[in-house]
Amino acid sequence: MKNLVLVGFMGSGKTDAGKLAAARLKMTFVDMDEIIEQRHGQTISKIFETKGETFFRRQERALVRELAAKQDQVIATGGGVVLDQNNLRDFSRTGIVICCWVDAKMAHERTKNTKHRPLLGGQTDRLARIETLLHERESLYKAIANRVDTSAMSVVQQTDEILRIYKHQAGL
Ligand code: S3P
């Protein structure tokens, strides 16, 4: 089966919906950030802090190539995977890429009590930070033809919609 690749901003539900979709499709669930953390023995925040974002993006790029060479996976990507178009090109070769869109308010709501996202910094002005970052990336996310606006959706609704698109595109 073709990979199901979920991209989208932080807080767009890629991981939660990805896990549920994988269970329903009986496919392997893969979380890119989790693999990078395991391989480096450091959290994403620590990697950003000690080795820098450029280093992280190189690891992310290498992992995309590795995962895109395999099949039967539901892949939750990191929010910044769209920053390198080569990533989307590689994933599209062996999978169906679906963008989970989320508006800034809901991205804030869903991430406000978390501490593991280095690009969002501390609690102060987090909404403003999200608005800026999302605005910078909006055209990259919206260039992806398969898109689900998750802002007002539950995880189950989001998963249903993702599976509908995946099955339709995969001819299932
Ligand atoms: C990032 C999103 C994070 C993680 C890293 C960078 C981004 O993943 O890869 O902190 O650039 O948007 P999530 O989207 O799973 O939070």
mmCIF file of C-alpha atoms and ligand atoms in Angstrom:
data_model
loop_
_atom_site.group_PDB
_atom_site.id
_atom_site.type_symbol
_atom_site.label_atom_id
_atom_site.label_comp_id
_atom_site.label_asym_id
_atom_site.label_seq_id
_atom_site.Cartn_x
_atom_site.Cartn_y
_atom_site.Cartn_z
ATOM 1 C CA MET A 1 0.000 0.000 0.000
ATOM 2 C CA LYS A 2 1.109 3.527 -0.733
ATOM 3 C CA ASN A 3 2.340 5.584 2.190
ATOM 4 C CA LEU A 4 -0.072 8.057 3.725
ATOM 5 C CA VAL A 5 1.939 11.187 4.491
ATOM 6 C CA LEU A 6 0.496 13.844 6.770
ATOM 7 C CA VAL A 7 1.962 17.310 6.628
ATOM 8 C CA GLY A 8 0.800 20.501 8.303
ATOM 9 C CA PHE A 9 1.549 23.119 10.909
ATOM 10 C CA MET A 10 2.218 22.350 14.557
ATOM 11 C CA GLY A 11 -1.071 21.499 16.240
ATOM 12 C CA SER A 12 -2.760 20.341 13.043
ATOM 13 C CA GLY A 13 -3.346 16.872 14.487
ATOM 14 C CA LYS A 14 -0.919 14.923 12.272
ATOM 15 C CA THR A 15 0.190 12.612 15.056
ATOM 16 C CA ASP A 16 -3.193 11.877 16.652
ATOM 17 C CA ALA A 17 -5.017 11.427 13.352
ATOM 18 C CA GLY A 18 -2.021 9.560 11.911
ATOM 19 C CA LYS A 19 -2.073 6.982 14.716
ATOM 20 C CA LEU A 20 -5.790 6.414 14.279
ATOM 21 C CA ALA A 21 -5.517 6.213 10.492
ATOM 22 C CA ALA A 22 -2.677 3.685 10.765
ATOM 23 C CA ALA A 23 -4.712 1.508 13.110
ATOM 24 C CA ARG A 24 -7.691 1.591 10.769
ATOM 25 C CA LEU A 25 -5.602 0.854 7.670
ATOM 26 C CA LYS A 26 -3.488 -1.730 9.520
ATOM 27 C CA MET A 27 -0.372 0.097 8.438
ATOM 28 C CA THR A 28 2.720 1.056 10.427
ATOM 29 C CA PHE A 29 2.630 4.462 12.100
ATOM 30 C CA VAL A 30 5.834 6.490 11.891
ATOM 31 C CA ASP A 31 6.479 9.819 13.623
ATOM 32 C CA MET A 32 9.455 11.592 12.071
ATOM 33 C CA ASP A 33 10.315 13.715 15.117
ATOM 34 C CA GLU A 34 10.211 10.644 17.327
ATOM 35 C CA ILE A 35 12.671 8.769 15.086
ATOM 36 C CA ILE A 36 15.055 11.738 15.000
ATOM 37 C CA GLU A 37 14.879 12.005 18.798
ATOM 38 C CA GLN A 38 15.565 8.281 19.234
ATOM 39 C CA ARG A 39 18.493 8.296 16.828
ATOM 40 C CA HIS A 40 20.153 11.269 18.471
ATOM 41 C CA GLY A 41 19.237 10.423 22.027
ATOM 42 C CA GLN A 42 18.032 14.022 22.409
ATOM 43 C CA THR A 43 14.716 15.817 22.288
ATOM 44 C CA ILE A 44 13.956 18.022 19.275
ATOM 45 C CA SER A 45 14.330 21.068 21.551
ATOM 46 C CA LYS A 46 17.803 19.919 22.650
ATOM 47 C CA ILE A 47 18.840 19.241 19.051
ATOM 48 C CA PHE A 48 17.754 22.767 18.053
ATOM 49 C CA GLU A 49 19.556 24.206 21.064
ATOM 50 C CA THR A 50 22.850 22.333 20.763
ATOM 51 C CA LYS A 51 23.164 21.607 17.044
ATOM 52 C CA GLY A 52 20.914 24.220 15.457
ATOM 53 C CA GLU A 53 17.951 24.221 13.095
ATOM 54 C CA THR A 54 20.079 23.643 9.968
ATOM 55 C CA PHE A 55 21.402 20.410 11.451
ATOM 56 C CA PHE A 56 17.835 19.335 12.306
ATOM 57 C CA ARG A 57 16.612 20.084 8.770
ATOM 58 C CA ARG A 58 19.423 17.926 7.341
ATOM 59 C CA GLN A 59 18.384 15.004 9.539
ATOM 60 C CA GLU A 60 14.772 15.577 8.539
ATOM 61 C CA ARG A 61 15.703 15.618 4.835
ATOM 62 C CA ALA A 62 17.707 12.372 5.140
ATOM 63 C CA LEU A 63 14.838 10.695 6.968
ATOM 64 C CA VAL A 64 12.355 11.715 4.265
ATOM 65 C CA ARG A 65 14.517 9.993 1.666
ATOM 66 C CA GLU A 66 14.738 6.894 3.802
ATOM 67 C CA LEU A 67 10.993 6.689 4.519
ATOM 68 C CA ALA A 68 9.963 7.528 0.955
ATOM 69 C CA ALA A 69 11.902 4.459 -0.183
ATOM 70 C CA LYS A 70 9.510 2.223 1.769
ATOM 71 C CA GLN A 71 5.768 1.509 1.643
ATOM 72 C CA ASP A 72 2.864 0.639 3.964
ATOM 73 C CA GLN A 73 3.462 3.473 6.408
ATOM 74 C CA VAL A 74 1.384 6.301 7.795
ATOM 75 C CA ILE A 75 3.914 9.072 8.319
ATOM 76 C CA ALA A 76 3.421 12.076 10.608
ATOM 77 C CA THR A 77 5.958 14.648 9.451
ATOM 78 C CA GLY A 78 7.282 17.642 11.380
ATOM 79 C CA GLY A 79 5.569 20.945 10.554
ATOM 80 C CA GLY A 80 8.599 22.287 8.695
ATOM 81 C CA VAL A 81 8.890 19.466 6.171
ATOM 82 C CA VAL A 82 7.265 21.726 3.540
ATOM 83 C CA LEU A 83 10.210 24.136 3.712
ATOM 84 C CA ASP A 84 12.136 21.875 1.316
ATOM 85 C CA GLN A 85 10.116 21.020 -1.785
ATOM 86 C CA ASN A 86 12.355 17.984 -2.374
ATOM 87 C CA ASN A 87 10.680 16.430 0.644
ATOM 88 C CA LEU A 88 7.217 16.707 -0.905
ATOM 89 C CA ARG A 89 8.509 15.471 -4.251
ATOM 90 C CA ASP A 90 10.070 12.364 -2.671
ATOM 91 C CA PHE A 91 7.029 11.581 -0.547
ATOM 92 C CA SER A 92 4.699 11.997 -3.542
ATOM 93 C CA ARG A 93 6.552 9.306 -5.467
ATOM 94 C CA THR A 94 5.593 6.520 -3.097
ATOM 95 C CA GLY A 95 2.731 7.980 -1.135
ATOM 96 C CA ILE A 96 -0.288 10.198 -0.942
ATOM 97 C CA VAL A 97 0.454 13.494 0.731
ATOM 98 C CA ILE A 98 -2.349 15.154 2.669
ATOM 99 C CA CYS A 99 -2.043 18.561 4.298
ATOM 100 C CA CYS A 100 -3.756 19.083 7.638
ATOM 101 C CA TRP A 101 -4.581 22.773 7.784
ATOM 102 C CA VAL A 102 -5.201 24.537 11.073
ATOM 103 C CA ASP A 103 -5.861 28.221 11.712
ATOM 104 C CA ALA A 104 -3.597 30.160 14.067
ATOM 105 C CA LYS A 105 -6.113 30.371 16.920
ATOM 106 C CA MET A 106 -6.684 26.631 16.971
ATOM 107 C CA ALA A 107 -2.974 25.864 16.529
ATOM 108 C CA HIS A 108 -2.418 28.011 19.614
ATOM 109 C CA GLU A 109 -5.210 26.341 21.520
ATOM 110 C CA ARG A 110 -3.861 22.883 20.779
ATOM 111 C CA THR A 111 -0.215 23.681 21.564
ATOM 112 C CA LYS A 112 -0.480 26.175 24.424
ATOM 113 C CA ASN A 113 0.187 23.653 27.169
ATOM 114 C CA THR A 114 3.097 21.922 25.430
ATOM 115 C CA LYS A 115 6.798 22.639 25.832
ATOM 116 C CA HIS A 116 8.492 20.502 23.205
ATOM 117 C CA ARG A 117 8.329 22.825 20.211
ATOM 118 C CA PRO A 118 11.453 24.976 20.025
ATOM 119 C CA LEU A 119 10.083 27.274 17.317
ATOM 120 C CA LEU A 120 7.212 28.357 19.553
ATOM 121 C CA GLY A 121 9.474 29.372 22.420
ATOM 122 C CA GLY A 122 7.927 30.169 25.793
ATOM 123 C CA GLN A 123 4.342 31.018 26.618
ATOM 124 C CA THR A 124 4.553 34.747 26.066
ATOM 125 C CA ASP A 125 3.338 35.992 22.719
ATOM 126 C CA ARG A 126 2.927 32.452 21.478
ATOM 127 C CA LEU A 127 -0.152 33.308 19.455
ATOM 128 C CA ALA A 128 1.728 36.105 17.683
ATOM 129 C CA ARG A 129 4.605 33.728 16.956
ATOM 130 C CA ILE A 130 2.199 31.156 15.532
ATOM 131 C CA GLU A 131 0.481 33.797 13.393
ATOM 132 C CA THR A 132 3.800 34.933 11.915
ATOM 133 C CA LEU A 133 5.129 31.446 11.238
ATOM 134 C CA LEU A 134 1.852 30.202 9.804
ATOM 135 C CA HIS A 135 1.593 33.250 7.572
ATOM 136 C CA GLU A 136 5.143 32.623 6.275
ATOM 137 C CA ARG A 137 4.292 29.030 5.433
ATOM 138 C CA GLU A 138 0.675 29.394 4.363
ATOM 139 C CA SER A 139 1.378 29.257 0.612
ATOM 140 C CA LEU A 140 3.482 26.097 1.062
ATOM 141 C CA TYR A 141 0.713 24.275 2.895
ATOM 142 C CA LYS A 142 -1.996 25.535 0.582
ATOM 143 C CA ALA A 143 -0.045 24.407 -2.499
ATOM 144 C CA ILE A 144 -0.811 20.834 -1.457
ATOM 145 C CA ALA A 145 -3.887 19.720 -3.361
ATOM 146 C CA ASN A 146 -5.157 17.237 -0.755
ATOM 147 C CA ARG A 147 -6.062 19.403 2.187
ATOM 148 C CA VAL A 148 -8.257 19.012 5.246
ATOM 149 C CA ASP A 149 -9.164 22.024 7.381
ATOM 150 C CA THR A 150 -8.915 20.496 10.819
ATOM 151 C CA SER A 151 -9.633 23.706 12.749
ATOM 152 C CA ALA A 152 -13.159 22.731 13.762
ATOM 153 C CA MET A 153 -12.724 18.967 13.599
ATOM 154 C CA SER A 154 -12.297 16.302 16.224
ATOM 155 C CA VAL A 155 -9.505 13.764 15.724
ATOM 156 C CA VAL A 156 -12.079 11.199 14.595
ATOM 157 C CA GLN A 157 -13.628 13.568 12.032
ATOM 158 C CA GLN A 158 -10.168 14.502 10.791
ATOM 159 C CA THR A 159 -9.175 10.841 10.446
ATOM 160 C CA ASP A 160 -12.396 10.011 8.578
ATOM 161 C CA GLU A 161 -11.689 12.776 6.077
ATOM 162 C CA ILE A 162 -8.023 11.769 5.682
ATOM 163 C CA LEU A 163 -9.030 8.157 5.045
ATOM 164 C CA ARG A 164 -11.677 9.203 2.543
ATOM 165 C CA ILE A 165 -9.079 11.133 0.531
ATOM 166 C CA TYR A 166 -6.437 8.425 0.871
ATOM 167 C CA LYS A 167 -8.744 5.611 -0.267
ATOM 168 C CA HIS A 168 -10.064 7.652 -3.159
ATOM 169 C CA GLN A 169 -6.557 8.582 -4.347
ATOM 170 C CA ALA A 170 -5.184 5.093 -3.814
ATOM 171 C CA GLY A 171 -8.089 3.612 -5.754
ATOM 172 C CA LEU A 172 -9.224 1.505 -2.796
HETATM 173 C C1 S3P B 1 8.597 22.078 13.461
HETATM 174 C C2 S3P B 1 7.575 21.273 13.894
HETATM 175 C C3 S3P B 1 7.785 20.208 14.890
HETATM 176 C C4 S3P B 1 9.246 19.731 14.881
HETATM 177 C C5 S3P B 1 10.170 20.908 15.032
HETATM 178 C C6 S3P B 1 10.003 21.929 13.913
HETATM 179 C C7 S3P B 1 8.297 23.128 12.450
HETATM 180 O O1 S3P B 1 6.926 19.095 14.614
HETATM 181 O O2 S3P B 1 9.556 19.030 13.708
HETATM 182 O O3 S3P B 1 9.921 21.475 16.276
HETATM 183 O O4 S3P B 1 9.241 23.654 11.842
HETATM 184 O O5 S3P B 1 7.095 23.430 12.249
HETATM 185 P P1 S3P B 1 5.333 19.104 14.880
HETATM 186 O O6 S3P B 1 4.674 19.715 13.692
HETATM 187 O O7 S3P B 1 4.999 17.649 14.990
HETATM 188 O O8 S3P B 1 5.087 19.843 16.138
#
